[in-house]
mmCIF file of C-alpha atoms in Angstrom:
data_model
loop_
_atom_site.group_PDB
_atom_site.id
_atom_site.type_symbol
_atom_site.label_atom_id
_atom_site.label_comp_id
_atom_site.label_asym_id
_atom_site.label_seq_id
_atom_site.Cartn_x
_atom_site.Cartn_y
_atom_site.Cartn_z
ATOM 1 C CA UNK A 1036 -2.356 9.939 -9.450
ATOM 2 C CA UNK A 1037 -2.839 6.892 -11.790
ATOM 3 C CA UNK A 1038 0.400 4.544 -10.664
ATOM 4 C CA UNK A 1039 1.925 4.022 -7.313
ATOM 5 C CA UNK A 1040 4.943 4.520 -8.954
ATOM 6 C CA UNK A 1041 4.062 8.186 -9.984
ATOM 7 C CA UNK A 1042 2.707 9.291 -6.537
ATOM 8 C CA UNK A 1043 5.891 8.134 -4.943
ATOM 9 C CA UNK A 1044 7.909 9.605 -7.444
ATOM 10 C CA UNK A 1045 6.512 13.144 -6.948
ATOM 11 C CA UNK A 1046 6.959 13.590 -3.144
ATOM 12 C CA UNK A 1047 9.856 15.687 -3.541
ATOM 13 C CA UNK A 1048 7.574 18.404 -5.377
ATOM 14 C CA UNK A 1049 4.831 18.096 -2.374
ATOM 15 C CA UNK A 1050 5.120 20.912 0.261
ATOM 16 C CA UNK A 1051 4.299 20.000 3.510
ATOM 17 C CA UNK A 1052 0.690 20.528 4.166
ATOM 18 C CA UNK A 1053 -1.468 19.966 7.605
ATOM 19 C CA UNK A 1054 -2.796 16.180 6.897
ATOM 20 C CA UNK A 1055 -6.300 15.429 7.159
ATOM 21 C CA UNK A 1056 -8.399 12.150 7.350
ATOM 22 C CA UNK A 1057 -10.381 10.115 9.771
ATOM 23 C CA UNK A 1058 -10.291 6.377 11.098
ATOM 24 C CA UNK A 1059 -11.986 3.392 10.336
ATOM 25 C CA UNK A 1060 -11.848 -0.302 10.423
ATOM 26 C CA UNK A 1061 -10.143 -3.119 7.839
ATOM 27 C CA UNK A 1062 -13.612 -3.884 6.965
ATOM 28 C CA UNK A 1063 -14.489 -0.589 5.149
ATOM 29 C CA UNK A 1064 -14.389 -0.626 1.509
ATOM 30 C CA UNK A 1065 -12.917 2.161 -0.265
ATOM 31 C CA UNK A 1066 -15.517 4.113 -2.111
ATOM 32 C CA UNK A 1067 -18.000 3.968 0.780
ATOM 33 C CA UNK A 1068 -19.835 7.103 1.885
ATOM 34 C CA UNK A 1069 -17.400 7.433 4.588
ATOM 35 C CA UNK A 1070 -14.641 7.938 2.445
ATOM 36 C CA UNK A 1071 -15.795 10.946 0.705
ATOM 37 C CA UNK A 1072 -15.884 12.888 3.977
ATOM 38 C CA UNK A 1073 -13.041 10.681 5.918
ATOM 39 C CA UNK A 1074 -10.698 14.111 6.229
ATOM 40 C CA UNK A 1075 -13.360 16.253 8.396
ATOM 41 C CA UNK A 1076 -12.204 14.751 11.840
ATOM 42 C CA UNK A 1077 -8.300 13.392 11.230
ATOM 43 C CA UNK A 1078 -5.487 14.353 13.254
ATOM 44 C CA UNK A 1079 -2.105 12.557 12.238
ATOM 45 C CA UNK A 1080 -0.358 10.141 14.901
ATOM 46 C CA UNK A 1081 0.693 12.318 18.105
ATOM 47 C CA UNK A 1082 3.530 10.068 18.909
ATOM 48 C CA UNK A 1083 6.368 9.074 16.408
ATOM 49 C CA UNK A 1084 6.195 5.764 14.586
ATOM 50 C CA UNK A 1085 8.417 3.512 16.634
ATOM 51 C CA UNK A 1086 9.309 0.943 13.811
ATOM 52 C CA UNK A 1087 12.956 1.076 12.250
ATOM 53 C CA UNK A 1088 13.051 -0.892 8.910
ATOM 54 C CA UNK A 1089 15.746 -2.040 6.898
ATOM 55 C CA UNK A 1090 15.798 -3.121 2.989
ATOM 56 C CA UNK A 1091 16.372 -6.529 1.838
ATOM 57 C CA UNK A 1092 16.994 -8.109 -1.409
ATOM 58 C CA UNK A 1093 13.879 -9.611 -2.489
ATOM 59 C CA UNK A 1094 10.452 -8.160 -0.990
ATOM 60 C CA UNK A 1095 8.287 -11.109 -2.944
ATOM 61 C CA UNK A 1096 9.493 -13.943 -0.012
ATOM 62 C CA UNK A 1097 8.113 -11.202 2.891
ATOM 63 C CA UNK A 1098 5.098 -11.024 1.409
ATOM 64 C CA UNK A 1099 2.735 -13.733 3.143
ATOM 65 C CA UNK A 1100 1.212 -15.095 0.216
ATOM 66 C CA UNK A 1101 -1.105 -18.493 1.824
ATOM 67 C CA UNK A 1102 -4.507 -16.516 1.651
ATOM 68 C CA UNK A 1103 -3.800 -15.524 -1.609
ATOM 69 C CA UNK A 1104 -2.923 -19.287 -2.600
ATOM 70 C CA UNK A 1105 -6.110 -20.313 -0.475
ATOM 71 C CA UNK A 1106 -8.586 -18.198 -2.771
ATOM 72 C CA UNK A 1107 -6.886 -18.221 -6.315
ATOM 73 C CA UNK A 1108 -4.945 -21.710 -6.238
ATOM 74 C CA UNK A 1109 -1.848 -20.434 -6.998
ATOM 75 C CA UNK A 1110 0.386 -17.610 -7.031
ATOM 76 C CA UNK A 1111 3.300 -16.762 -9.458
ATOM 77 C CA UNK A 1112 6.101 -14.124 -8.821
ATOM 78 C CA UNK A 1113 6.652 -11.820 -11.913
ATOM 79 C CA UNK A 1114 9.022 -9.386 -10.890
ATOM 80 C CA UNK A 1115 11.068 -8.545 -7.590
ATOM 81 C CA UNK A 1116 13.920 -6.361 -7.905
ATOM 82 C CA UNK A 1117 15.294 -3.619 -5.498
ATOM 83 C CA UNK A 1118 16.931 0.136 -6.611
ATOM 84 C CA UNK A 1119 18.361 2.938 -5.022
ATOM 85 C CA UNK A 1120 15.936 5.880 -5.603
ATOM 86 C CA UNK A 1121 17.119 9.711 -4.068
ATOM 87 C CA UNK A 1122 18.978 8.040 -1.127
ATOM 88 C CA UNK A 1123 16.252 5.287 -0.478
ATOM 89 C CA UNK A 1124 16.208 1.766 -0.995
ATOM 90 C CA UNK A 1125 13.301 0.669 -3.125
ATOM 91 C CA UNK A 1126 11.965 -2.837 -3.199
ATOM 92 C CA UNK A 1127 9.268 -4.066 -5.458
ATOM 93 C CA UNK A 1128 7.354 -7.171 -5.993
ATOM 94 C CA UNK A 1129 4.728 -8.114 -8.463
ATOM 95 C CA UNK A 1130 2.596 -11.250 -8.437
ATOM 96 C CA UNK A 1131 0.081 -12.951 -10.365
ATOM 97 C CA UNK A 1132 -2.904 -15.170 -8.510
ATOM 98 C CA UNK A 1133 -5.317 -17.669 -9.741
ATOM 99 C CA UNK A 1134 -5.967 -17.908 -13.695
ATOM 100 C CA UNK A 1135 -6.742 -14.939 -16.264
ATOM 101 C CA UNK A 1136 -10.779 -15.257 -16.074
ATOM 102 C CA UNK A 1137 -10.734 -14.894 -12.214
ATOM 103 C CA UNK A 1138 -7.220 -13.759 -11.170
ATOM 104 C CA UNK A 1139 -5.223 -10.723 -9.684
ATOM 105 C CA UNK A 1140 -2.137 -8.906 -10.364
ATOM 106 C CA UNK A 1141 -0.986 -7.815 -6.952
ATOM 107 C CA UNK A 1142 2.242 -5.395 -6.550
ATOM 108 C CA UNK A 1143 4.139 -3.831 -3.325
ATOM 109 C CA UNK A 1144 6.530 -1.255 -3.358
ATOM 110 C CA UNK A 1145 8.235 -0.681 -0.121
ATOM 111 C CA UNK A 1146 10.733 2.355 0.500
ATOM 112 C CA UNK A 1147 13.019 2.566 2.911
ATOM 113 C CA UNK A 1148 14.811 5.463 3.766
ATOM 114 C CA UNK A 1149 15.980 8.008 6.455
ATOM 115 C CA UNK A 1150 14.331 8.660 9.945
ATOM 116 C CA UNK A 1151 11.059 9.604 9.830
ATOM 117 C CA UNK A 1152 10.814 9.595 5.521
ATOM 118 C CA UNK A 1153 7.883 6.996 6.204
ATOM 119 C CA UNK A 1154 5.429 9.514 7.466
ATOM 120 C CA UNK A 1155 6.265 12.577 5.376
ATOM 121 C CA UNK A 1156 5.815 10.665 2.003
ATOM 122 C CA UNK A 1157 2.722 9.478 3.365
ATOM 123 C CA UNK A 1158 0.885 12.630 4.736
ATOM 124 C CA UNK A 1159 2.029 14.188 1.480
ATOM 125 C CA UNK A 1160 0.799 11.681 -0.655
ATOM 126 C CA UNK A 1161 -2.309 11.406 1.181
ATOM 127 C CA UNK A 1162 -3.138 15.063 0.033
ATOM 128 C CA UNK A 1163 -2.312 14.662 -3.374
ATOM 129 C CA UNK A 1164 -4.333 11.149 -3.348
ATOM 130 C CA UNK A 1165 -7.179 13.201 -1.745
ATOM 131 C CA UNK A 1166 -7.386 15.849 -4.579
ATOM 132 C CA UNK A 1167 -7.936 12.532 -6.947
ATOM 133 C CA UNK A 1168 -10.843 10.590 -5.231
ATOM 134 C CA UNK A 1169 -11.945 9.719 -2.155
ATOM 135 C CA UNK A 1170 -9.973 7.433 0.657
ATOM 136 C CA UNK A 1171 -10.649 5.284 3.324
ATOM 137 C CA UNK A 1172 -8.612 5.399 6.382
ATOM 138 C CA UNK A 1173 -8.124 2.035 8.150
ATOM 139 C CA UNK A 1174 -6.501 1.252 11.568
ATOM 140 C CA UNK A 1175 -4.373 -1.803 12.635
ATOM 141 C CA UNK A 1176 -1.884 -1.768 9.817
ATOM 142 C CA UNK A 1177 1.245 0.448 10.333
ATOM 143 C CA UNK A 1178 1.481 3.853 12.049
ATOM 144 C CA UNK A 1179 -1.676 4.599 9.851
ATOM 145 C CA UNK A 1180 -3.036 3.507 6.663
ATOM 146 C CA UNK A 1181 -5.819 4.001 4.181
ATOM 147 C CA UNK A 1182 -7.065 2.342 0.795
ATOM 148 C CA UNK A 1183 -8.688 4.254 -2.186
ATOM 149 C CA UNK A 1184 -9.747 2.738 -6.011
ATOM 150 C CA UNK A 1185 -8.210 3.798 -8.869
ATOM 151 C CA UNK A 1186 -10.280 3.037 -12.150
ATOM 152 C CA UNK A 1187 -7.166 1.882 -14.198
ATOM 153 C CA UNK A 1188 -4.838 0.572 -11.218
ATOM 154 C CA UNK A 1189 -7.053 -1.311 -9.480
ATOM 155 C CA UNK A 1190 -7.605 -1.196 -5.363
ATOM 156 C CA UNK A 1191 -4.378 0.454 -3.108
ATOM 157 C CA UNK A 1192 -3.928 0.243 0.235
ATOM 158 C CA UNK A 1193 -0.901 2.898 1.457
ATOM 159 C CA UNK A 1194 0.639 2.745 4.912
ATOM 160 C CA UNK A 1195 3.984 3.681 6.825
ATOM 161 C CA UNK A 1196 5.425 3.575 9.993
ATOM 162 C CA UNK A 1197 8.965 4.930 10.947
ATOM 163 C CA UNK A 1198 11.216 4.950 7.830
ATOM 164 C CA UNK A 1199 9.497 2.718 5.577
ATOM 165 C CA UNK A 1200 6.809 3.606 3.496
ATOM 166 C CA UNK A 1201 4.334 0.716 1.688
ATOM 167 C CA UNK A 1202 2.094 0.719 -0.878
ATOM 168 C CA UNK A 1203 0.441 -2.350 -2.408
ATOM 169 C CA UNK A 1204 -2.308 -2.479 -5.302
ATOM 170 C CA UNK A 1205 -4.624 -5.448 -6.635
ATOM 171 C CA UNK A 1206 -6.178 -5.043 -10.181
ATOM 172 C CA UNK A 1207 -7.683 -8.002 -12.036
ATOM 173 C CA UNK A 1208 -6.119 -9.933 -14.650
ATOM 174 C CA UNK A 1209 -9.047 -9.545 -16.906
ATOM 175 C CA UNK A 1210 -10.098 -5.886 -17.259
ATOM 176 C CA UNK A 1211 -13.517 -6.550 -17.033
ATOM 177 C CA UNK A 1212 -13.767 -8.778 -14.035
ATOM 178 C CA UNK A 1213 -14.984 -8.154 -10.666
ATOM 179 C CA UNK A 1214 -12.284 -7.443 -7.804
ATOM 180 C CA UNK A 1215 -13.186 -9.721 -5.210
ATOM 181 C CA UNK A 1216 -15.151 -8.028 -1.582
ATOM 182 C CA UNK A 1217 -12.170 -9.351 0.392
ATOM 183 C CA UNK A 1218 -9.511 -7.660 -1.508
ATOM 184 C CA UNK A 1219 -8.595 -5.210 1.196
ATOM 185 C CA UNK A 1220 -8.219 -8.015 3.515
ATOM 186 C CA UNK A 1221 -5.752 -9.692 1.276
ATOM 187 C CA UNK A 1222 -3.812 -6.340 0.658
ATOM 188 C CA UNK A 1223 -3.716 -5.735 4.926
ATOM 189 C CA UNK A 1224 -2.121 -9.361 5.153
ATOM 190 C CA UNK A 1225 0.238 -8.664 2.794
ATOM 191 C CA UNK A 1226 1.051 -5.542 3.919
ATOM 192 C CA UNK A 1227 1.250 -6.734 7.908
ATOM 193 C CA UNK A 1228 3.499 -9.516 6.665
ATOM 194 C CA UNK A 1229 6.057 -6.867 4.777
ATOM 195 C CA UNK A 1230 6.388 -4.561 8.069
ATOM 196 C CA UNK A 1231 6.775 -7.667 10.157
ATOM 197 C CA UNK A 1232 9.585 -8.907 7.389
ATOM 198 C CA UNK A 1233 11.567 -5.612 7.109
ATOM 199 C CA UNK A 1234 11.275 -4.426 10.743
ATOM 200 C CA UNK A 1235 14.672 -4.408 12.724
#
């Protein structure tokens, strides 16, 4: 898949499958050797996620932007909205960090649905992404999380907990610019702040 939005929209078409993956730490980077064989020993969480989440009118204020400001000098909100899709509340936020030559566009999409919906979307769409390229599973964010890199849409982090499914992405403002080495750390911090801000 080439975009976060398209991945989210096809979940209803995905059949239930037995998820596969492995665990690594936040320090693992997408596209490393571990990503290619990441699903060999994966097993889904054996206990149900305990988080319960509620949508808010604005997603951007929930994102911890402090680290982005430290790294890039400024952060500007480009878009912040909420909509209802298939009975779920879908919040989206797009930020620009820094200047054109060395800045990033950071996007977040948080979907709050019925009980257990986060895990269903995560496991189905994880299978879809595995067919498109390597993923790297990480620990410590949500009930489960993974990262991957798309040539067009940048570096992605995907996680879930309870009834929340969350995706984040970062892509350079300048198409030929290099993505910072710590981009996963930035996305992880943003994801953790959204999980904290929406949890009830």
